[in-house]
PDB file of C-alpha atoms in Angstrom:
ATOM      1  CA  UNK A  28    -148.769 163.413  83.140  1.00  0.00           C
ATOM      2  CA  UNK A  29    -150.635 164.158  86.365  1.00  0.00           C
ATOM      3  CA  UNK A  30    -149.454 167.771  86.072  1.00  0.00           C
ATOM      4  CA  UNK A  31    -151.297 168.177  82.791  1.00  0.00           C
ATOM      5  CA  UNK A  32    -148.256 168.119  80.517  1.00  0.00           C
ATOM      6  CA  UNK A  33    -149.563 166.535  77.326  1.00  0.00           C
ATOM      7  CA  UNK A  34    -146.139 165.460  76.051  1.00  0.00           C
ATOM      8  CA  UNK A  35    -145.479 163.603  79.297  1.00  0.00           C
ATOM      9  CA  UNK A  36    -148.795 161.785  78.938  1.00  0.00           C
ATOM     10  CA  UNK A  37    -147.956 160.731  75.387  1.00  0.00           C
ATOM     11  CA  UNK A  38    -144.579 159.392  76.509  1.00  0.00           C
ATOM     12  CA  UNK A  39    -146.131 157.577  79.459  1.00  0.00           C
ATOM     13  CA  UNK A  40    -148.730 155.938  77.222  1.00  0.00           C
ATOM     14  CA  UNK A  41    -146.025 154.965  74.706  1.00  0.00           C
ATOM     15  CA  UNK A  42    -144.151 153.109  77.451  1.00  0.00           C
ATOM     16  CA  UNK A  43    -147.269 151.523  78.922  1.00  0.00           C
ATOM     17  CA  UNK A  44    -148.563 150.395  75.528  1.00  0.00           C
ATOM     18  CA  UNK A  45    -145.225 148.766  74.656  1.00  0.00           C
ATOM     19  CA  UNK A  46    -145.140 146.799  77.901  1.00  0.00           C
ATOM     20  CA  UNK A  47    -145.640 143.046  77.888  1.00  0.00           C
ATOM     21  CA  UNK A  48    -147.664 143.441  81.103  1.00  0.00           C
ATOM     22  CA  UNK A  49    -151.406 143.653  80.479  1.00  0.00           C
ATOM     23  CA  UNK A  50    -151.832 145.772  83.636  1.00  0.00           C
ATOM     24  CA  UNK A  51    -149.488 148.376  82.128  1.00  0.00           C
ATOM     25  CA  UNK A  52    -151.487 148.469  78.889  1.00  0.00           C
ATOM     26  CA  UNK A  53    -154.687 148.856  80.932  1.00  0.00           C
ATOM     27  CA  UNK A  54    -153.056 151.783  82.754  1.00  0.00           C
ATOM     28  CA  UNK A  55    -152.222 153.317  79.372  1.00  0.00           C
ATOM     29  CA  UNK A  56    -155.880 153.038  78.395  1.00  0.00           C
ATOM     30  CA  UNK A  57    -156.867 154.648  81.696  1.00  0.00           C
ATOM     31  CA  UNK A  58    -154.538 157.593  81.038  1.00  0.00           C
ATOM     32  CA  UNK A  59    -156.006 158.010  77.559  1.00  0.00           C
ATOM     33  CA  UNK A  60    -159.525 157.872  78.979  1.00  0.00           C
ATOM     34  CA  UNK A  61    -158.704 160.740  81.329  1.00  0.00           C
ATOM     35  CA  UNK A  62    -157.107 162.708  78.487  1.00  0.00           C
ATOM     36  CA  UNK A  63    -160.063 162.098  76.174  1.00  0.00           C
ATOM     37  CA  UNK A  64    -162.590 162.976  78.864  1.00  0.00           C
ATOM     38  CA  UNK A  65    -160.620 166.189  79.345  1.00  0.00           C
ATOM     39  CA  UNK A  66    -161.025 167.125  75.680  1.00  0.00           C
ATOM     40  CA  UNK A  67    -157.686 165.891  74.306  1.00  0.00           C
ATOM     41  CA  UNK A  68    -158.679 164.952  70.746  1.00  0.00           C
ATOM     42  CA  UNK A  69    -155.499 163.015  69.882  1.00  0.00           C
ATOM     43  CA  UNK A  70    -156.051 161.145  73.162  1.00  0.00           C
ATOM     44  CA  UNK A  71    -159.569 160.194  72.028  1.00  0.00           C
ATOM     45  CA  UNK A  72    -158.211 158.996  68.714  1.00  0.00           C
ATOM     46  CA  UNK A  73    -155.498 156.944  70.343  1.00  0.00           C
ATOM     47  CA  UNK A  74    -157.954 155.480  72.850  1.00  0.00           C
ATOM     48  CA  UNK A  75    -160.102 154.481  69.883  1.00  0.00           C
ATOM     49  CA  UNK A  76    -157.110 152.578  68.548  1.00  0.00           C
ATOM     50  CA  UNK A  77    -156.729 150.807  71.879  1.00  0.00           C
ATOM     51  CA  UNK A  78    -160.353 149.657  71.642  1.00  0.00           C
ATOM     52  CA  UNK A  79    -159.965 148.714  67.993  1.00  0.00           C
ATOM     53  CA  UNK A  80    -156.979 146.470  68.786  1.00  0.00           C
ATOM     54  CA  UNK A  81    -158.003 145.363  72.282  1.00  0.00           C
ATOM     55  CA  UNK A  82    -154.929 146.965  73.865  1.00  0.00           C
ATOM     56  CA  UNK A  83    -155.468 147.238  77.610  1.00  0.00           C
ATOM     57  CA  UNK A  84    -159.246 147.119  77.116  1.00  0.00           C
ATOM     58  CA  UNK A  85    -161.596 144.554  75.601  1.00  0.00           C
ATOM     59  CA  UNK A  86    -161.705 144.795  71.800  1.00  0.00           C
ATOM     60  CA  UNK A  87    -164.757 146.875  70.917  1.00  0.00           C
ATOM     61  CA  UNK A  88    -165.126 148.163  67.371  1.00  0.00           C
ATOM     62  CA  UNK A  89    -168.256 150.126  68.190  1.00  0.00           C
ATOM     63  CA  UNK A  90    -166.539 151.992  71.042  1.00  0.00           C
ATOM     64  CA  UNK A  91    -163.519 152.619  68.808  1.00  0.00           C
ATOM     65  CA  UNK A  92    -165.744 154.115  66.095  1.00  0.00           C
ATOM     66  CA  UNK A  93    -167.492 156.318  68.671  1.00  0.00           C
ATOM     67  CA  UNK A  94    -164.168 157.669  69.912  1.00  0.00           C
ATOM     68  CA  UNK A  95    -162.898 158.270  66.381  1.00  0.00           C
ATOM     69  CA  UNK A  96    -166.117 160.129  65.501  1.00  0.00           C
ATOM     70  CA  UNK A  97    -165.936 162.174  68.704  1.00  0.00           C
ATOM     71  CA  UNK A  98    -162.458 163.412  67.824  1.00  0.00           C
ATOM     72  CA  UNK A  99    -163.378 163.870  64.163  1.00  0.00           C
ATOM     73  CA  UNK A 100    -166.527 165.848  64.933  1.00  0.00           C
ATOM     74  CA  UNK A 101    -164.439 168.154  67.119  1.00  0.00           C
ATOM     75  CA  UNK A 102    -162.045 168.837  64.227  1.00  0.00           C
ATOM     76  CA  UNK A 103    -159.221 166.286  64.594  1.00  0.00           C
ATOM     77  CA  UNK A 104    -158.786 165.299  60.931  1.00  0.00           C
ATOM     78  CA  UNK A 105    -156.688 162.130  61.469  1.00  0.00           C
ATOM     79  CA  UNK A 106    -159.554 160.701  63.522  1.00  0.00           C
ATOM     80  CA  UNK A 107    -161.863 161.258  60.557  1.00  0.00           C
ATOM     81  CA  UNK A 108    -159.730 158.885  58.495  1.00  0.00           C
ATOM     82  CA  UNK A 109    -159.899 156.312  61.299  1.00  0.00           C
ATOM     83  CA  UNK A 110    -163.677 156.748  61.590  1.00  0.00           C
ATOM     84  CA  UNK A 111    -164.150 156.245  57.857  1.00  0.00           C
ATOM     85  CA  UNK A 112    -161.839 153.243  57.800  1.00  0.00           C
ATOM     86  CA  UNK A 113    -163.714 151.694  60.721  1.00  0.00           C
ATOM     87  CA  UNK A 114    -167.065 152.195  58.987  1.00  0.00           C
ATOM     88  CA  UNK A 115    -165.789 150.634  55.770  1.00  0.00           C
ATOM     89  CA  UNK A 116    -164.521 147.681  57.781  1.00  0.00           C
TER      90      UNK A 116
END
């Protein structure tokens, strides 16, 4: 993941998210934050899901909606569905 290989990042986050260790889930959120900050739209969407569920980060619906909208506004259609769903509650 540190070499910029997106598939490796996805696999790393999959493993970290599935862990029973909260520190691992927090590391998964940190990886997604870096990916999102770097313009990875699926990473922004997935990070939004972490915030929506409170996986590795405090649950924050407003932050989740912001991340979904960010990815949606940049053209990632699946994030648009998440943004709409979040708004409808």
